[in-house]
Coordinates of N, CA, C and O in Angstrom, one line a residue:
M30 N -62.1 -59.5 75.6 CA -63.2 -59.4 76.6 C -63.8 -57.9 76.3 O -63.2 -56.9 76.3
P31 N -65.3 -57.9 76.3 CA -65.8 -56.8 75.9 C -65.7 -55.6 77.1 O -65.5 -56.0 78.3
N32 N -65.9 -54.6 76.7 CA -65.9 -53.2 77.8 C -67.2 -53.5 78.7 O -68.3 -53.9 78.2
R33 N -66.9 -53.5 80.0 CA -68.1 -53.3 81.0 C -68.3 -51.9 81.4 O -67.2 -51.3 81.9
Y34 N -69.4 -51.5 81.7 CA -69.7 -50.2 82.1 C -70.7 -50.3 83.2 O -71.5 -51.2 83.4
E35 N -70.6 -49.2 84.1 CA -71.7 -48.9 85.1 C -72.3 -47.5 84.8 O -71.7 -46.6 84.2
Y36 N -73.5 -47.3 85.1 CA -74.3 -46.3 84.9 C -74.9 -45.5 86.1 O -75.0 -46.0 87.0
R37 N -75.2 -44.1 85.8 CA -75.8 -43.3 86.7 C -76.9 -42.6 85.9 O -76.6 -42.0 85.0
V38 N -78.0 -42.5 86.5 CA -79.1 -41.6 86.1 C -79.3 -40.6 87.2 O -79.6 -40.9 88.3
C39 N -79.1 -39.2 86.9 CA -79.1 -38.1 87.8 C -80.2 -37.2 87.5 O -80.5 -36.8 86.4
Q40 N -81.0 -37.0 88.5 CA -82.3 -36.0 88.5 C -81.8 -34.8 88.9 O -81.2 -34.6 89.9
L41 N -82.4 -33.7 88.2 CA -81.9 -32.2 88.5 C -83.3 -31.5 88.8 O -84.3 -31.8 88.4
Q42 N -83.1 -30.5 89.8 CA -84.1 -29.5 90.4 C -83.4 -28.2 90.5 O -82.4 -28.4 91.2
Q43 N -83.8 -27.3 89.8 CA -83.2 -26.0 89.9 C -81.8 -26.0 89.8 O -80.9 -25.3 90.6
A44 N -81.1 -26.6 89.0 CA -79.8 -26.7 88.6 C -78.9 -27.4 89.8 O -77.8 -27.1 90.0
K45 N -79.5 -28.3 90.4 CA -79.0 -29.0 91.5 C -79.1 -30.5 91.3 O -80.4 -30.9 90.8
V46 N -78.3 -31.4 91.4 CA -78.4 -32.7 91.3 C -79.0 -33.3 92.7 O -78.6 -33.4 93.8
T47 N -80.2 -33.8 92.6 CA -81.1 -34.1 93.8 C -81.0 -35.7 93.8 O -81.2 -36.2 95.0
F48 N -81.1 -36.5 92.9 CA -81.1 -37.9 93.0 C -80.2 -38.6 92.1 O -80.1 -38.0 90.9
V49 N -79.4 -39.5 92.4 CA -78.6 -40.4 91.6 C -79.2 -41.7 91.9 O -79.1 -42.4 92.7
N50 N -79.5 -42.4 90.6 CA -80.0 -43.9 90.6 C -81.1 -43.9 91.5 O -81.0 -44.8 92.5
G51 N -81.9 -43.0 91.8 CA -83.0 -42.9 92.7 C -82.8 -42.8 94.2 O -83.7 -42.7 95.0
E52 N -81.5 -42.5 94.7 CA -81.1 -42.1 95.8 C -80.9 -40.6 96.2 O -80.3 -39.9 95.3
W53 N -81.3 -40.2 97.3 CA -81.1 -38.7 97.6 C -79.7 -38.4 97.4 O -78.8 -39.0 98.0
A54 N -79.5 -37.2 96.8 CA -77.8 -36.9 96.6 C -77.4 -35.8 97.5 O -76.4 -35.3 97.3
G55 N -78.3 -35.3 98.4 CA -77.9 -34.2 99.2 C -77.0 -34.5 100.3 O -76.9 -35.7 100.7
N56 N -76.2 -33.6 101.0 CA -75.4 -33.9 101.9 C -76.2 -33.8 103.5 O -75.4 -33.9 104.5
K57 N -77.3 -33.6 103.3 CA -78.3 -33.6 104.6 C -79.5 -34.4 104.1 O -79.8 -34.4 103.1
P58 N -80.2 -35.1 105.2 CA -81.4 -35.6 104.7 C -82.5 -34.7 104.0 O -82.6 -33.7 104.3
L59 N -83.1 -35.4 103.3 CA -84.3 -34.8 102.5 C -85.5 -34.4 103.4 O -85.9 -35.4 104.3
D60 N -85.9 -33.2 103.4 CA -86.9 -32.7 104.3 C -88.0 -31.9 103.3 O -87.8 -30.9 102.8
P61 N -89.1 -32.8 102.9 CA -90.2 -32.2 102.1 C -90.8 -31.0 102.6 O -91.3 -30.2 101.8
A62 N -90.6 -30.8 103.8 CA -91.3 -29.5 104.4 C -90.4 -28.2 104.1 O -90.8 -27.1 104.4
R63 N -89.1 -28.5 104.0 CA -88.0 -27.5 103.5 C -87.5 -27.7 102.3 O -86.3 -28.0 102.5
V64 N -88.2 -27.6 101.2 CA -87.6 -27.8 100.0 C -86.4 -26.9 99.6 O -85.2 -27.5 99.2
E65 N -86.2 -25.6 100.0 CA -85.2 -24.9 99.7 C -84.0 -25.2 100.4 O -82.9 -25.5 99.7
E66 N -84.1 -25.5 101.7 CA -82.9 -26.1 102.5 C -82.5 -27.4 102.0 O -81.3 -27.7 101.8
S67 N -83.5 -28.3 101.7 CA -82.8 -29.7 100.9 C -82.1 -29.4 99.6 O -81.2 -30.0 99.4
L68 N -82.8 -28.4 98.8 CA -81.8 -28.3 97.5 C -80.8 -27.7 97.7 O -79.7 -27.9 97.0
A69 N -80.5 -26.8 98.8 CA -79.1 -26.1 99.1 C -78.2 -27.3 99.6 O -77.0 -27.0 99.5
A70 N -78.6 -28.4 100.0 CA -77.7 -29.6 100.3 C -77.2 -30.3 99.3 O -76.5 -31.1 99.6
C71 N -77.6 -30.2 98.1 CA -77.4 -30.7 97.0 C -76.1 -29.9 96.1 O -76.3 -28.8 96.1
S72 N -75.3 -30.7 95.3 CA -74.4 -30.1 94.5 C -75.0 -29.4 93.3 O -76.0 -29.9 92.8
S73 N -74.3 -28.2 92.8 CA -74.9 -27.8 91.5 C -74.4 -28.7 90.4 O -73.5 -29.4 90.5
T74 N -75.1 -28.7 89.4 CA -74.9 -29.5 88.1 C -73.6 -29.5 87.7 O -72.9 -30.4 87.7
W75 N -73.0 -28.3 87.5 CA -71.6 -28.2 87.4 C -70.6 -28.8 88.2 O -69.7 -29.5 87.8
D76 N -70.9 -28.5 89.5 CA -69.9 -29.1 90.4 C -69.9 -30.7 90.4 O -69.0 -31.4 90.6
Y77 N -71.3 -31.1 90.3 CA -71.3 -32.5 90.3 C -70.6 -33.4 89.1 O -70.0 -34.3 89.3
L78 N -70.9 -32.5 87.9 CA -70.3 -33.2 86.7 C -68.7 -33.1 86.8 O -68.1 -33.9 86.2
H79 N -68.2 -32.0 87.5 CA -66.8 -31.8 87.5 C -66.3 -33.0 88.3 O -65.2 -33.6 88.0
D80 N -66.7 -33.1 89.5 CA -66.3 -34.2 90.5 C -66.5 -35.7 89.8 O -65.6 -36.5 90.0
A81 N -67.7 -35.8 89.3 CA -67.9 -37.2 88.5 C -66.9 -37.3 87.4 O -66.4 -38.5 87.1
G82 N -66.5 -36.5 86.6 CA -65.4 -36.5 85.6 C -64.2 -37.0 86.1 O -63.4 -37.9 85.6
R83 N -63.8 -36.5 87.5 CA -62.6 -36.7 87.9 C -62.5 -38.2 88.3 O -61.3 -38.9 88.5
E84 N -63.8 -38.8 88.5 CA -63.9 -40.2 89.1 C -64.1 -41.0 87.9 O -64.5 -42.4 88.0
G85 N -63.9 -40.6 86.6 CA -64.0 -41.4 85.6 C -65.4 -41.4 84.9 O -65.5 -42.1 83.7
W86 N -66.4 -40.7 85.4 CA -67.8 -40.8 84.7 C -67.7 -39.9 83.4 O -67.2 -38.7 83.6
E87 N -68.5 -40.2 82.5 CA -68.7 -39.4 81.2 C -70.1 -39.3 81.0 O -70.9 -40.1 81.1
L88 N -70.6 -38.0 80.6 CA -72.0 -37.7 80.3 C -72.2 -38.1 79.0 O -71.6 -37.6 78.1
V89 N -73.3 -39.0 78.9 CA -73.6 -39.7 77.6 C -74.9 -39.1 77.0 O -75.1 -39.2 75.8
A90 N -75.8 -38.6 77.9 CA -77.0 -38.0 77.4 C -77.8 -37.4 78.3 O -77.4 -37.3 79.5
T91 N -78.7 -36.5 77.9 CA -79.4 -35.7 78.7 C -81.0 -35.9 78.2 O -81.3 -36.2 77.1
N92 N -81.9 -35.5 79.1 CA -83.3 -35.5 78.6 C -83.9 -34.4 79.7 O -83.8 -34.5 80.7
V93 N -84.8 -33.7 78.9 CA -85.7 -32.8 79.7 C -87.1 -33.2 79.0 O -87.5 -33.0 78.1
A94 N -88.0 -33.5 80.2 CA -89.4 -34.0 79.8 C -90.2 -32.5 80.0 O -90.0 -31.8 80.9
A95 N -91.2 -32.6 79.2 CA -92.0 -31.3 79.0 C -93.0 -31.6 80.0 O -94.1 -32.2 79.8
Q96 N -93.0 -31.0 81.3 CA -93.9 -31.0 82.2 C -93.6 -29.9 83.1 O -92.4 -29.0 83.1
T97 N -94.4 -29.5 84.3 CA -94.1 -28.6 85.0 C -94.1 -28.9 86.4 O -94.9 -29.5 87.0
P98 N -93.0 -28.8 87.0 CA -91.7 -28.3 86.5 C -91.0 -29.2 85.5 O -91.4 -30.4 85.5
P99 N -90.0 -28.8 84.7 CA -89.3 -29.7 83.7 C -88.8 -30.9 84.6 O -88.1 -30.6 85.5
R100 N -88.7 -32.0 84.1 CA -87.9 -33.1 84.8 C -86.7 -33.4 83.9 O -86.7 -33.4 82.7
E101 N -85.6 -32.8 84.3 CA -84.3 -33.0 83.8 C -83.5 -34.1 84.4 O -83.3 -34.4 85.6
L102 N -83.0 -35.1 83.4 CA -82.2 -36.1 83.7 C -80.6 -36.1 83.0 O -80.5 -35.7 81.9
L103 N -79.7 -36.6 83.7 CA -78.4 -36.8 83.1 C -78.2 -38.2 83.1 O -78.4 -39.0 84.1
Y104 N -77.6 -38.8 82.0 CA -77.1 -40.3 82.1 C -75.6 -40.1 81.9 O -74.8 -39.5 80.9
L105 N -74.9 -40.9 82.9 CA -73.6 -40.8 82.9 C -73.1 -42.4 83.0 O -73.7 -43.2 83.3
K106 N -71.7 -42.7 82.4 CA -71.4 -44.0 82.4 C -69.8 -43.9 82.5 O -69.2 -42.9 82.2
R107 N -69.2 -45.1 83.1 CA -68.0 -45.2 83.1 C -67.5 -46.6 83.1 O -68.3 -47.6 83.4
Q108 N -66.4 -46.9 82.5 CA -65.9 -48.4 82.2 C -65.5 -48.9 83.7 O -64.6 -48.1 84.6
M109 N -65.9 -50.1 83.7 CA -65.6 -51.0 84.9 C -64.0 -51.6 84.8 O -63.8 -51.8 83.7
D110 N -63.7 -51.8 85.8 CA -62.0 -52.4 85.8 C -62.2 -53.7 85.5 O -63.3 -54.5 85.7

């Protein structure tokens, strides 16, 4: 049987993981009127990757789009049981 994988696409803003597969990743609701507070509710990139690694996720690619501000994406995968 071939390996099966699941994937995550994580968007970063100011070294924080803000969206995972299009869903807000903060531990408090997103408030566009309070950007800094909303970002503070998100995990740092390092902490997110550390926790994801313990759950079996592997970083397989990154992408930084040349725009202002730059759009940074992380691509993760893990093998499904």
